[in-house]
Short mmCIF file of C-alpha atoms in Angstrom, two decimals:
data_model
loop_
_atom_site.label_atom_id
_atom_site.label_comp_id
_atom_site.label_asym_id
_atom_site.label_seq_id
_atom_site.Cartn_x
_atom_site.Cartn_y
_atom_site.Cartn_z
CA MET A 22 -2.02 11.91 -77.88
CA ALA A 23 -2.93 15.12 -76.02
CA ASN A 24 -0.54 18.04 -76.18
CA ARG A 25 1.86 18.07 -73.23
CA VAL A 26 2.70 21.76 -73.80
CA PRO A 27 0.10 24.07 -72.23
CA LEU A 28 -1.26 27.11 -74.02
CA PHE A 29 -0.32 29.22 -70.98
CA GLY A 30 3.45 29.17 -71.36
CA LEU A 31 6.42 30.78 -69.63
CA ALA A 32 6.10 33.92 -71.73
CA ASN A 33 2.66 34.47 -70.19
CA GLN A 34 4.45 34.59 -66.83
CA GLY A 35 7.01 37.16 -67.96
CA ILE A 36 9.77 34.56 -68.24
CA SER A 37 11.97 34.82 -71.32
CA THR A 38 14.64 32.20 -72.02
CA PRO A 39 16.34 30.80 -75.13
CA ALA A 40 16.60 27.41 -73.39
CA GLU A 41 15.24 24.27 -74.97
CA LEU A 42 12.15 23.51 -72.90
CA TYR A 43 11.19 19.96 -72.02
CA TRP A 44 7.52 20.14 -71.02
CA ASN A 45 5.86 17.50 -68.86
CA LEU A 46 8.14 14.60 -69.70
CA GLY A 47 7.23 11.20 -68.29
CA HIS A 48 9.33 9.22 -65.84
CA SER A 49 11.24 7.21 -68.45
CA ALA A 50 12.18 10.25 -70.53
CA LEU A 51 13.36 12.14 -67.44
CA VAL A 52 15.47 9.20 -66.24
CA GLU A 53 16.99 9.00 -69.72
CA GLN A 54 17.80 12.73 -69.65
CA ALA A 55 19.28 12.55 -66.15
CA VAL A 56 21.61 9.67 -67.07
CA LYS A 57 22.60 11.25 -70.40
CA ARG A 58 23.42 14.52 -68.62
CA GLY A 59 25.54 12.78 -65.98
CA GLU A 60 23.20 13.70 -63.12
CA GLY A 61 23.01 10.17 -61.72
CA LEU A 62 23.59 6.45 -62.15
CA LEU A 63 21.16 3.62 -62.74
CA ALA A 64 21.45 1.02 -59.98
CA LYS A 65 21.45 -2.69 -60.69
CA ASP A 66 17.71 -3.12 -60.22
CA GLY A 67 16.63 0.09 -61.96
CA PRO A 68 16.39 3.10 -59.61
CA LEU A 69 18.15 6.36 -60.42
CA VAL A 70 20.81 7.20 -57.81
CA VAL A 71 21.81 10.85 -57.34
CA GLU A 72 23.84 12.97 -54.95
CA THR A 73 22.71 16.32 -53.59
CA GLY A 74 26.15 17.65 -52.63
CA LYS A 75 26.66 19.61 -49.42
CA HIS A 76 22.92 20.05 -48.82
CA THR A 77 21.60 16.66 -47.71
CA GLY A 78 18.65 18.08 -45.77
CA ARG A 79 16.46 21.16 -45.61
CA SER A 80 18.18 24.52 -45.18
CA ALA A 81 15.66 25.73 -42.63
CA LYS A 82 17.54 28.92 -41.77
CA ASP A 83 17.66 29.95 -45.43
CA LYS A 84 13.89 29.96 -45.99
CA PHE A 85 12.09 33.32 -46.15
CA MET A 86 8.51 34.52 -46.55
CA VAL A 87 7.87 37.87 -48.20
CA ARG A 88 6.37 40.27 -45.67
CA ASP A 89 3.80 42.47 -47.40
CA ALA A 90 0.17 43.60 -47.13
CA GLU A 91 -1.05 40.03 -47.78
CA THR A 92 1.06 38.37 -45.10
CA GLU A 93 1.67 41.09 -42.45
CA GLY A 94 -1.35 40.11 -40.35
CA THR A 95 -1.79 36.48 -41.37
CA LEU A 96 1.61 34.81 -40.94
CA TRP A 97 3.15 33.59 -37.69
CA TRP A 98 6.22 35.82 -37.79
CA ASP A 99 7.74 34.32 -34.65
CA ASN A 100 8.27 31.19 -36.74
CA ASN A 101 8.83 32.51 -40.27
CA ARG A 102 11.81 34.57 -41.44
CA SER A 103 10.79 37.65 -43.38
CA MET A 104 12.04 39.11 -46.65
CA THR A 105 11.11 42.54 -47.95
CA PRO A 106 9.23 42.87 -51.25
CA GLU A 107 12.18 44.87 -52.57
CA HIS A 108 14.66 42.10 -51.81
CA PHE A 109 12.34 39.53 -53.37
CA GLU A 110 11.99 41.65 -56.51
CA ALA A 111 15.79 41.78 -56.86
CA LEU A 112 15.98 38.04 -56.31
CA LYS A 113 13.26 37.40 -58.89
CA GLN A 114 14.97 39.51 -61.52
CA ASP A 115 18.26 37.69 -60.92
CA PHE A 116 16.50 34.31 -61.09
CA PHE A 117 14.89 35.27 -64.40
CA ALA A 118 18.27 36.42 -65.73
CA HIS A 119 19.82 33.12 -64.61
CA LEU A 120 17.09 31.24 -66.48
CA GLY A 121 18.00 33.24 -69.59
CA GLY A 122 21.50 31.74 -69.52
CA LYS A 123 20.33 28.12 -69.53
CA GLU A 124 20.48 25.91 -72.62
CA THR A 125 17.96 23.40 -71.25
CA LEU A 126 15.09 23.61 -68.77
CA PHE A 127 12.55 21.07 -67.58
CA VAL A 128 9.00 22.16 -66.79
CA ALA A 129 6.34 20.12 -64.99
CA ASP A 130 2.70 21.10 -64.47
CA LEU A 131 1.29 19.33 -61.41
CA TYR A 132 -1.29 19.42 -58.65
CA GLY A 133 -0.76 19.93 -54.95
CA GLY A 134 -3.69 18.02 -53.46
CA SER A 135 -5.81 15.08 -54.64
CA GLN A 136 -9.29 16.40 -53.81
CA PRO A 137 -10.15 18.55 -56.85
CA GLU A 138 -11.98 21.30 -54.97
CA HIS A 139 -9.04 21.82 -52.60
CA ARG A 140 -5.98 21.37 -54.84
CA VAL A 141 -3.57 23.99 -56.17
CA ASN A 142 -2.04 24.05 -59.67
CA VAL A 143 1.76 24.13 -59.42
CA ARG A 144 4.26 24.75 -62.25
CA VAL A 145 7.85 23.70 -61.50
CA ILE A 146 10.83 24.90 -63.57
CA ASN A 147 14.08 22.98 -63.09
CA GLU A 148 17.60 23.07 -64.50
CA LEU A 149 18.14 19.43 -63.46
CA ALA A 150 16.24 16.58 -65.07
CA TRP A 151 16.30 14.52 -61.88
CA HIS A 152 14.76 17.39 -59.92
CA ASN A 153 11.92 17.49 -62.43
CA LEU A 154 11.55 13.71 -62.07
CA PHE A 155 11.52 14.07 -58.29
CA ILE A 156 8.77 16.68 -58.17
CA ARG A 157 6.77 14.84 -60.83
CA THR A 158 7.00 11.80 -58.57
CA LEU A 159 6.08 13.64 -55.37
CA LEU A 160 3.17 15.82 -56.52
CA VAL A 161 -0.08 14.69 -58.14
CA ARG A 162 0.23 14.13 -61.89
CA PRO A 163 -2.61 15.51 -64.08
CA ASP A 164 -4.02 13.45 -66.91
CA TYR A 165 -2.30 14.34 -70.17
CA ALA A 166 -5.66 15.55 -71.51
CA ASP A 167 -5.68 18.28 -68.85
CA LEU A 168 -2.22 19.68 -69.60
CA GLU A 169 -3.04 21.84 -72.63
CA GLY A 170 -5.42 23.98 -70.58
CA PHE A 171 -3.23 24.02 -67.46
CA SER A 172 -2.65 27.40 -65.82
CA PRO A 173 -0.51 27.63 -62.68
CA ASP A 174 -1.73 29.02 -59.38
CA PHE A 175 1.83 28.91 -58.01
CA THR A 176 5.21 28.56 -59.73
CA ILE A 177 8.43 27.12 -58.33
CA ILE A 178 11.79 27.91 -59.94
CA ASP A 179 14.54 25.64 -58.60
CA LEU A 180 18.10 26.48 -59.68
CA PRO A 181 20.85 24.77 -57.63
CA SER A 182 23.50 26.65 -59.64
CA PHE A 183 22.12 30.03 -58.55
CA VAL A 184 24.30 31.85 -56.00
CA ALA A 185 22.37 34.22 -53.75
CA ASP A 186 23.85 37.50 -52.52
CA PRO A 187 22.81 38.26 -48.90
CA ALA A 188 23.39 41.99 -49.35
CA ARG A 189 21.36 42.25 -52.54
CA HIS A 190 18.70 39.64 -51.78
CA GLY A 191 18.20 40.07 -48.03
CA CYS A 192 19.00 36.44 -47.29
CA ARG A 193 21.48 34.71 -44.99
CA SER A 194 23.85 32.88 -47.33
CA GLU A 195 24.38 31.82 -50.93
CA THR A 196 21.44 29.43 -50.46
CA VAL A 197 17.90 30.81 -50.53
CA ILE A 198 14.30 29.56 -50.45
CA ALA A 199 12.00 32.56 -50.88
CA VAL A 200 8.19 32.41 -50.97
CA SER A 201 5.92 35.23 -52.13
CA LEU A 202 2.29 34.37 -51.41
CA THR A 203 1.25 37.58 -53.17
CA GLU A 204 3.15 36.89 -56.41
CA LYS A 205 2.47 33.15 -56.04
CA LEU A 206 6.13 32.46 -56.74
CA ILE A 207 8.71 30.29 -54.94
CA LEU A 208 12.42 30.70 -55.71
CA ILE A 209 14.90 28.00 -54.61
CA GLY A 210 18.60 28.52 -55.24
CA GLY A 211 21.97 27.27 -54.09
CA THR A 212 20.81 23.83 -52.92
CA ALA A 213 20.33 20.55 -54.77
CA TYR A 214 18.25 19.00 -51.97
CA ALA A 215 15.02 18.23 -53.81
CA GLY A 216 12.88 18.06 -50.67
CA GLU A 217 12.79 21.87 -50.58
CA MET A 218 10.33 21.82 -53.50
CA LYS A 219 7.78 19.50 -51.95
CA LYS A 220 7.91 21.24 -48.56
CA SER A 221 7.34 24.59 -50.27
CA VAL A 222 4.09 23.27 -51.76
CA PHE A 223 3.11 21.95 -48.33
CA GLY A 224 3.68 25.40 -46.86
CA VAL A 225 1.46 27.00 -49.51
CA LEU A 226 -1.39 24.57 -48.79
CA ASN A 227 -0.92 25.13 -45.05
CA TYR A 228 -1.62 28.80 -45.73
CA LEU A 229 -4.48 28.44 -48.21
CA LEU A 230 -6.61 25.68 -46.68
CA PRO A 231 -7.46 26.74 -43.06
CA PRO A 232 -9.69 29.68 -44.11
CA ARG A 233 -11.69 27.12 -46.11
CA GLY A 234 -12.14 24.94 -43.02
CA VAL A 235 -9.75 22.28 -44.30
CA MET A 236 -7.14 20.94 -41.84
CA PRO A 237 -3.67 20.62 -43.45
CA MET A 238 -1.59 17.95 -41.72
CA HIS A 239 2.05 16.82 -41.63
CA CYS A 240 1.06 13.19 -41.40
CA SER A 241 0.76 9.85 -43.11
CA ALA A 242 -2.62 8.13 -43.51
CA ASN A 243 -4.03 4.73 -44.30
CA ILE A 244 -7.35 2.85 -44.37
CA GLY A 245 -8.25 -0.40 -42.63
CA PRO A 246 -10.27 -3.22 -44.19
CA ASN A 247 -13.45 -1.81 -42.63
CA GLY A 248 -12.97 1.64 -44.15
CA ASP A 249 -11.46 3.13 -40.99
CA THR A 250 -8.95 5.87 -41.76
CA ALA A 251 -5.98 6.42 -39.44
CA VAL A 252 -3.84 9.57 -39.46
CA PHE A 253 -0.23 9.49 -38.22
CA PHE A 254 1.27 12.82 -37.15
CA GLY A 255 5.02 13.08 -36.73
CA LEU A 256 8.23 14.71 -37.87
CA SER A 257 10.80 13.05 -40.12
CA GLY A 258 12.27 9.96 -38.53
CA THR A 259 9.39 9.22 -36.17
CA GLY A 260 7.93 6.46 -38.36
CA LYS A 261 5.20 8.14 -40.43
CA THR A 262 6.26 6.44 -43.66
CA THR A 263 7.22 3.10 -42.12
CA LEU A 264 4.11 2.66 -39.99
CA SER A 265 1.66 3.75 -42.67
CA ALA A 266 3.12 1.29 -45.21
CA ASP A 267 1.25 -1.62 -43.63
CA ALA A 268 0.39 -4.52 -45.93
CA SER A 269 -2.92 -5.07 -44.09
CA ARG A 270 -4.11 -1.50 -44.71
CA THR A 271 -4.57 0.72 -47.78
CA LEU A 272 -2.08 3.58 -47.99
CA ILE A 273 -3.43 7.08 -48.67
CA GLY A 274 -0.04 8.78 -48.36
CA ASP A 275 3.09 9.08 -46.25
CA ASP A 276 3.67 12.76 -45.45
CA GLU A 277 1.16 15.52 -46.23
CA HIS A 278 -2.65 15.49 -46.19
CA GLY A 279 -5.77 17.58 -45.88
CA TRP A 280 -8.82 16.77 -43.74
CA SER A 281 -11.95 18.18 -45.35
CA ASP A 282 -15.61 17.65 -44.45
CA THR A 283 -15.73 14.58 -46.66
CA ALA A 284 -12.26 13.06 -46.88
CA VAL A 285 -8.64 12.73 -45.87
CA PHE A 286 -6.80 13.49 -49.11
CA ASN A 287 -3.13 13.20 -50.00
CA PHE A 288 -1.39 16.41 -51.07
CA GLU A 289 1.06 14.27 -53.05
CA GLY A 290 1.30 11.50 -55.62
CA GLY A 291 4.41 9.87 -54.24
CA CYS A 292 6.36 8.98 -51.11
CA TYR A 293 9.67 10.25 -49.74
CA ALA A 294 11.12 7.67 -47.37
CA LYS A 295 14.33 7.57 -45.34
CA MET A 296 16.68 4.93 -46.76
CA ILE A 297 19.48 4.77 -44.21
CA ARG A 298 19.77 1.23 -42.81
CA LEU A 299 16.62 0.21 -44.66
CA SER A 300 15.63 -3.34 -43.79
CA PRO A 301 13.79 -5.74 -46.14
CA GLU A 302 12.49 -7.57 -43.07
CA ALA A 303 11.17 -4.56 -41.13
CA GLU A 304 10.05 -2.46 -44.11
CA PRO A 305 9.43 -4.84 -47.03
CA GLU A 306 7.06 -2.57 -48.96
CA ILE A 307 9.48 0.36 -48.91
CA TYR A 308 12.51 -1.84 -49.59
CA ALA A 309 10.79 -3.24 -52.70
CA THR A 310 10.63 0.28 -54.19
CA THR A 311 14.45 0.42 -54.21
CA ARG A 312 14.42 -2.34 -56.82
CA ARG A 313 12.13 -0.51 -59.24
CA PHE A 314 12.78 1.65 -62.29
CA GLY A 315 11.30 5.09 -61.59
CA THR A 316 12.47 5.37 -57.99
CA VAL A 317 14.92 8.19 -57.23
CA LEU A 318 17.48 7.47 -54.49
CA GLU A 319 19.21 10.48 -52.95
CA ASN A 320 22.64 10.07 -51.34
CA VAL A 321 22.41 6.29 -51.18
CA VAL A 322 25.90 4.85 -51.63
CA ILE A 323 26.30 2.91 -54.88
CA ASP A 324 29.19 0.85 -56.20
CA PRO A 325 29.96 2.48 -59.58
CA ASP A 326 31.10 -0.84 -61.08
CA THR A 327 28.56 -3.38 -59.82
CA ARG A 328 25.80 -0.77 -59.24
CA GLU A 329 24.98 -2.50 -55.94
CA LEU A 330 23.44 -0.30 -53.24
CA ASP A 331 24.67 0.04 -49.65
CA PHE A 332 21.82 1.26 -47.46
CA ASP A 333 23.88 0.91 -44.28
CA SER A 334 26.51 3.44 -45.33
CA ASN A 335 26.09 7.05 -44.23
CA ARG A 336 29.19 8.16 -46.13
CA LEU A 337 27.15 10.64 -48.19
CA ALA A 338 24.39 11.41 -45.69
CA GLU A 339 22.53 10.12 -42.68
CA ASN A 340 19.39 11.50 -44.34
CA SER A 341 19.51 9.33 -47.47
CA ARG A 342 16.11 9.29 -49.15
CA GLY A 343 14.01 7.52 -51.73
CA ALA A 344 11.26 9.12 -53.83
CA TYR A 345 8.81 6.81 -55.59
CA PRO A 346 5.28 6.99 -57.02
CA ILE A 347 2.69 6.00 -54.43
CA ASP A 348 1.45 3.16 -56.62
CA PHE A 349 4.81 1.44 -56.05
CA ILE A 350 3.29 0.48 -52.69
CA PRO A 351 1.06 -2.48 -53.64
CA ASN A 352 -1.83 -1.54 -51.34
CA ALA A 353 -1.96 2.18 -52.16
CA SER A 354 -5.29 3.90 -52.64
CA ASN A 355 -6.24 4.46 -56.28
CA GLU A 356 -8.04 7.68 -55.37
CA ASN A 357 -5.29 9.06 -53.08
CA MET A 358 -8.12 9.70 -50.60
CA GLY A 359 -10.04 8.01 -47.82
CA PRO A 360 -12.92 8.64 -45.40
CA VAL A 361 -12.55 11.09 -42.51
CA PRO A 362 -10.42 9.58 -39.69
CA ARG A 363 -11.53 7.18 -37.00
CA ASN A 364 -8.12 7.22 -35.26
CA ILE A 365 -5.39 9.82 -34.83
CA VAL A 366 -1.91 8.67 -33.87
CA MET A 367 0.71 11.18 -32.71
CA LEU A 368 4.19 9.77 -33.19
CA THR A 369 7.13 10.94 -31.11
CA ALA A 370 10.72 9.76 -30.92
CA ASP A 371 11.30 10.38 -27.21
CA ALA A 372 15.03 10.81 -26.72
CA PHE A 373 14.59 10.77 -22.93
CA GLY A 374 13.13 7.24 -22.85
CA VAL A 375 10.31 8.40 -20.56
CA LEU A 376 7.14 8.10 -22.64
CA PRO A 377 5.36 4.73 -22.93
CA PRO A 378 5.14 2.97 -26.31
CA ILE A 379 1.45 3.87 -26.52
CA ALA A 380 -1.01 6.00 -24.54
CA ARG A 381 -4.68 6.90 -25.00
CA LEU A 382 -5.44 10.64 -25.15
CA THR A 383 -8.55 12.61 -24.32
CA PRO A 384 -9.49 15.31 -26.88
CA GLU A 385 -7.94 17.92 -24.58
CA GLN A 386 -4.74 15.90 -24.20
CA ALA A 387 -4.67 15.42 -27.99
CA MET A 388 -4.75 19.17 -28.57
CA TYR A 389 -2.11 19.70 -25.87
CA HIS A 390 0.28 17.20 -27.44
CA PHE A 391 -0.50 18.43 -30.97
CA LEU A 392 0.40 22.00 -30.03
CA SER A 393 3.46 20.75 -28.12
CA GLY A 394 4.71 18.55 -30.96
CA TYR A 395 7.36 16.87 -28.82
CA THR A 396 9.82 14.60 -30.60
CA ALA A 397 13.54 14.36 -31.34
CA LYS A 398 15.24 15.85 -34.37
CA VAL A 399 16.79 12.90 -36.16
CA ALA A 400 20.34 13.04 -37.49
CA GLY A 401 20.60 14.48 -40.99
CA THR A 402 17.05 15.81 -41.33
CA GLU A 403 18.38 19.35 -40.96
CA ILE A 404 21.87 20.67 -41.57
CA GLY A 405 23.88 20.72 -38.33
CA VAL A 406 21.89 18.02 -36.54
CA THR A 407 24.30 15.10 -36.13
CA GLU A 408 22.45 13.11 -33.45
CA PRO A 409 18.92 13.06 -32.04
CA GLU A 410 18.06 15.94 -29.74
CA ALA A 411 14.87 16.73 -27.86
CA THR A 412 12.73 19.39 -29.53
CA PHE A 413 9.21 20.78 -29.58
CA SER A 414 7.84 21.35 -33.08
CA THR A 415 4.28 22.56 -32.78
CA CYS A 416 1.66 20.76 -34.88
CA PHE A 417 4.39 18.17 -35.56
CA GLY A 418 5.63 20.41 -38.34
CA ALA A 419 6.49 23.95 -37.18
CA PRO A 420 8.91 24.64 -40.09
CA PHE A 421 6.00 24.25 -42.54
CA MET A 422 3.34 26.21 -40.61
CA PRO A 423 2.89 29.76 -41.94
CA ARG A 424 -0.08 30.56 -39.67
CA HIS A 425 -0.19 30.59 -35.87
CA PRO A 426 -0.37 27.07 -34.35
CA SER A 427 -3.69 27.87 -32.67
CA VAL A 428 -5.29 28.04 -36.15
CA TYR A 429 -4.37 24.40 -36.78
CA GLY A 430 -4.94 23.30 -33.18
CA ASN A 431 -8.49 24.65 -33.10
CA LEU A 432 -9.26 23.05 -36.46
CA LEU A 433 -8.02 19.71 -35.12
CA LYS A 434 -10.04 20.04 -31.91
CA GLU A 435 -13.21 20.80 -33.87
CA ARG A 436 -12.73 17.85 -36.19
CA ILE A 437 -11.91 15.41 -33.36
CA ALA A 438 -15.10 16.43 -31.55
CA LYS A 439 -17.25 16.31 -34.69
CA GLY A 440 -16.03 12.86 -35.70
CA HIS A 441 -15.67 11.28 -32.21
CA VAL A 442 -12.11 10.35 -33.18
CA ASP A 443 -9.92 8.14 -30.94
CA CYS A 444 -6.49 9.64 -30.25
CA TRP A 445 -3.24 7.89 -29.34
CA LEU A 446 0.32 8.96 -28.51
CA VAL A 447 2.96 6.48 -29.72
CA ASN A 448 6.63 6.61 -28.75
CA THR A 449 8.90 5.22 -31.47
CA GLY A 450 11.97 6.58 -29.67
CA TRP A 451 13.92 5.03 -26.81
CA THR A 452 13.20 2.52 -24.06
CA GLY A 453 15.35 1.24 -21.20
CA GLY A 454 17.09 4.59 -20.83
CA LYS A 455 17.59 7.86 -22.64
CA TYR A 456 19.34 8.17 -26.01
CA GLY A 457 22.88 6.78 -25.68
CA VAL A 458 21.88 4.40 -22.89
CA GLY A 459 18.63 2.71 -23.90
CA ASN A 460 17.58 1.10 -27.16
CA ARG A 461 15.25 2.19 -29.95
CA MET A 462 11.69 0.95 -29.44
CA PRO A 463 11.26 -2.42 -31.25
CA ILE A 464 9.22 -1.83 -34.40
CA LYS A 465 7.42 -5.17 -33.91
CA ALA A 466 6.11 -3.96 -30.55
CA THR A 467 5.03 -0.64 -32.07
CA ARG A 468 3.19 -2.40 -34.89
CA ALA A 469 1.44 -4.79 -32.48
CA LEU A 470 0.26 -1.92 -30.28
CA LEU A 471 -0.88 0.12 -33.27
CA ASN A 472 -2.79 -2.83 -34.70
CA ALA A 473 -4.59 -3.26 -31.37
CA ALA A 474 -5.45 0.46 -31.29
CA LEU A 475 -6.67 0.59 -34.87
CA ASP A 476 -8.74 -2.61 -34.80
CA GLY A 477 -10.44 -1.45 -31.61
CA SER A 478 -9.26 -4.28 -29.36
CA LEU A 479 -7.03 -1.99 -27.28
CA LYS A 480 -10.12 -0.24 -25.95
CA ASN A 481 -10.86 -3.40 -23.96
CA ALA A 482 -7.47 -3.48 -22.24
CA GLU A 483 -6.85 -2.57 -18.62
CA PHE A 484 -5.30 0.91 -18.37
CA ARG A 485 -3.27 2.71 -15.70
CA LYS A 486 -2.97 6.48 -15.27
CA ASP A 487 0.54 7.74 -16.01
CA PRO A 488 1.71 9.61 -12.88
CA TYR A 489 3.54 12.31 -14.85
CA PHE A 490 1.49 12.86 -18.02
CA GLY A 491 -1.97 11.84 -16.85
CA PHE A 492 -2.86 9.85 -19.97
CA ASP A 493 -4.06 6.22 -19.97
CA VAL A 494 -1.45 3.51 -20.61
CA PRO A 495 -2.35 -0.16 -21.22
CA VAL A 496 -1.15 -2.59 -18.57
CA ALA A 497 -1.03 -5.66 -20.84
CA VAL A 498 -1.45 -6.23 -24.58
CA PRO A 499 -1.30 -9.67 -26.25
CA GLY A 500 1.97 -10.19 -28.14
CA VAL A 501 3.80 -7.35 -26.38
CA ALA A 502 6.20 -7.77 -23.46
CA THR A 503 4.46 -6.34 -20.39
CA ALA A 504 7.60 -4.64 -19.03
CA ILE A 505 7.96 -2.41 -22.09
CA LEU A 506 4.52 -0.87 -21.45
CA ASN A 507 5.79 0.81 -18.28
CA PRO A 508 8.96 2.76 -19.15
CA ARG A 509 10.06 2.96 -15.51
CA ASP A 510 10.27 -0.85 -15.38
CA THR A 511 12.76 -0.85 -18.27
CA TRP A 512 15.26 1.42 -16.51
CA ALA A 513 17.94 -0.09 -14.29
CA ASP A 514 18.05 3.02 -12.09
CA LYS A 515 14.48 3.94 -11.07
CA SER A 516 15.50 7.16 -9.33
CA GLU A 517 17.23 8.32 -12.50
CA PHE A 518 14.04 7.59 -14.44
CA ASP A 519 12.02 9.72 -12.00
CA ALA A 520 14.48 12.59 -12.27
CA THR A 521 14.49 12.37 -16.08
CA ALA A 522 10.69 12.23 -16.23
CA LYS A 523 10.42 15.37 -14.08
CA LYS A 524 12.92 17.10 -16.35
CA LEU A 525 10.85 16.22 -19.43
CA VAL A 526 7.62 17.35 -17.75
CA ASN A 527 9.17 20.73 -16.98
CA LEU A 528 10.31 21.05 -20.60
CA PHE A 529 6.70 20.45 -21.69
CA ILE A 530 5.35 23.02 -19.23
CA ASP A 531 7.91 25.67 -20.18
CA ASN A 532 7.31 25.12 -23.89
CA PHE A 533 3.51 25.31 -23.61
CA ALA A 534 3.51 28.66 -21.81
CA LYS A 535 3.35 30.50 -25.14
CA PHE A 536 0.12 28.69 -26.09
CA GLU A 537 -1.82 29.07 -22.83
CA SER A 538 -3.58 32.27 -23.89
CA HIS A 539 -4.85 30.50 -27.03
CA VAL A 540 -6.47 27.43 -25.42
CA ASP A 541 -9.39 26.76 -23.06
CA GLN A 542 -9.17 25.56 -19.46
CA GLY A 543 -9.63 21.91 -20.39
CA VAL A 544 -6.52 21.93 -22.58
CA LYS A 545 -4.53 23.73 -19.87
CA GLU A 546 -5.53 21.01 -17.40
CA ALA A 547 -4.26 18.34 -19.82
CA ALA A 548 -0.69 19.44 -19.07
CA PRO A 549 1.65 16.96 -17.34
CA THR A 550 2.61 17.47 -13.71
CA ALA A 551 6.01 16.95 -12.10
CA ALA A 552 4.53 14.92 -9.23
#
């Protein structure tokens, strides 16, 4: 068997530690270590169940980018918190010292990106076995034969037991996520939420790929039986994972992708799905992964005696999650890639209950809504968010965008035009009223509308022009209740709908003001109007 320990070791990176190093362990060995070390419990059907403590979502306000000669003119500093090189150097030295006090460390050498010419080599150093299992599950796993010659482009050190010092390290609290694009080093401390690792890799690829002409995307993607790739943009909780896990289509991935000249390729080798109130009827493919050895379940309530799982309980977190290898989805792509897209779907969870369940977008409208990134933050995705609230997250992923949104928006516009791609806006949020009054959009209706869009039949429908947003909305679709297609018809109080719609339009207009100098006249004219 090939050597799992690379020739380029930690000492080559200036890291000295007396710890016993576990290099590139497989899933079974890491599960065994996690259970033996008391990091989690095995559930009745095989998954490892862990708790992340007080951090059950991303600590967005504790993430910093080092501001230096490399990043001064390239990063979007209105969106990214800065850290001085001096503070990062102090943090790095304290991280290295903390590593020196560990008896055991787990190291994984992995790829970010499935298309070889566009991937990045990532080394991850963990103090927790289950964290190493998580990141091994979520990133792309090299063949064992490639490990001996592995050399990292970027390194992540993740130490939940590390306590940051705001005065010494230039951070906000005892929790810190610090990224140096110059030193190619990411330091994560004071949080056990494993999602910080995968999102850090996403941020790196979002920085590296645009200058190469590759579009990085916070999206899921799948392929139809005729080789037609669909891309689903959306923030956590809008349905990216659920809607892409369609038994009739081949899954490329559920969260992060690149769009090159030749392919849509997954940045990852696994999926990270929300588990709260998971339904075997509505999401059978995802539910099946919770009965598999090798799945990691975060903050899912488990009975310690029977080892039964309770997906309906939010006692530990609303943002309970499951991480599993992508091949746990039966129809996943073997290559982790697909052809360039034929359809783009922008998912939004409209908390106002104003947007229709589906609308057809022109290329200009697609860029407008991509730069707007309207959705609702879903409870538990970020610390402090306890119920959905309206938000605009440009590119459907502002927290992960190091460069200015216009960089990504212009790339998208170019690729839509080049590929003659059909674009759709899908509301998976509320109907019949705003959040607290109406109901969540029925997933069966969403799936039926998506199927009609992706198989091409929706193009033949009769459309009406939405009076507020100007996009085309189907009047009737087989298998879908006609009333739900016109949001105004689902509201008991029509005048309240009109007032709410005007309020949402004004929110769009106010939010887009900061992008107007970066777009052409056609995109400006795609804005909604408060008629």
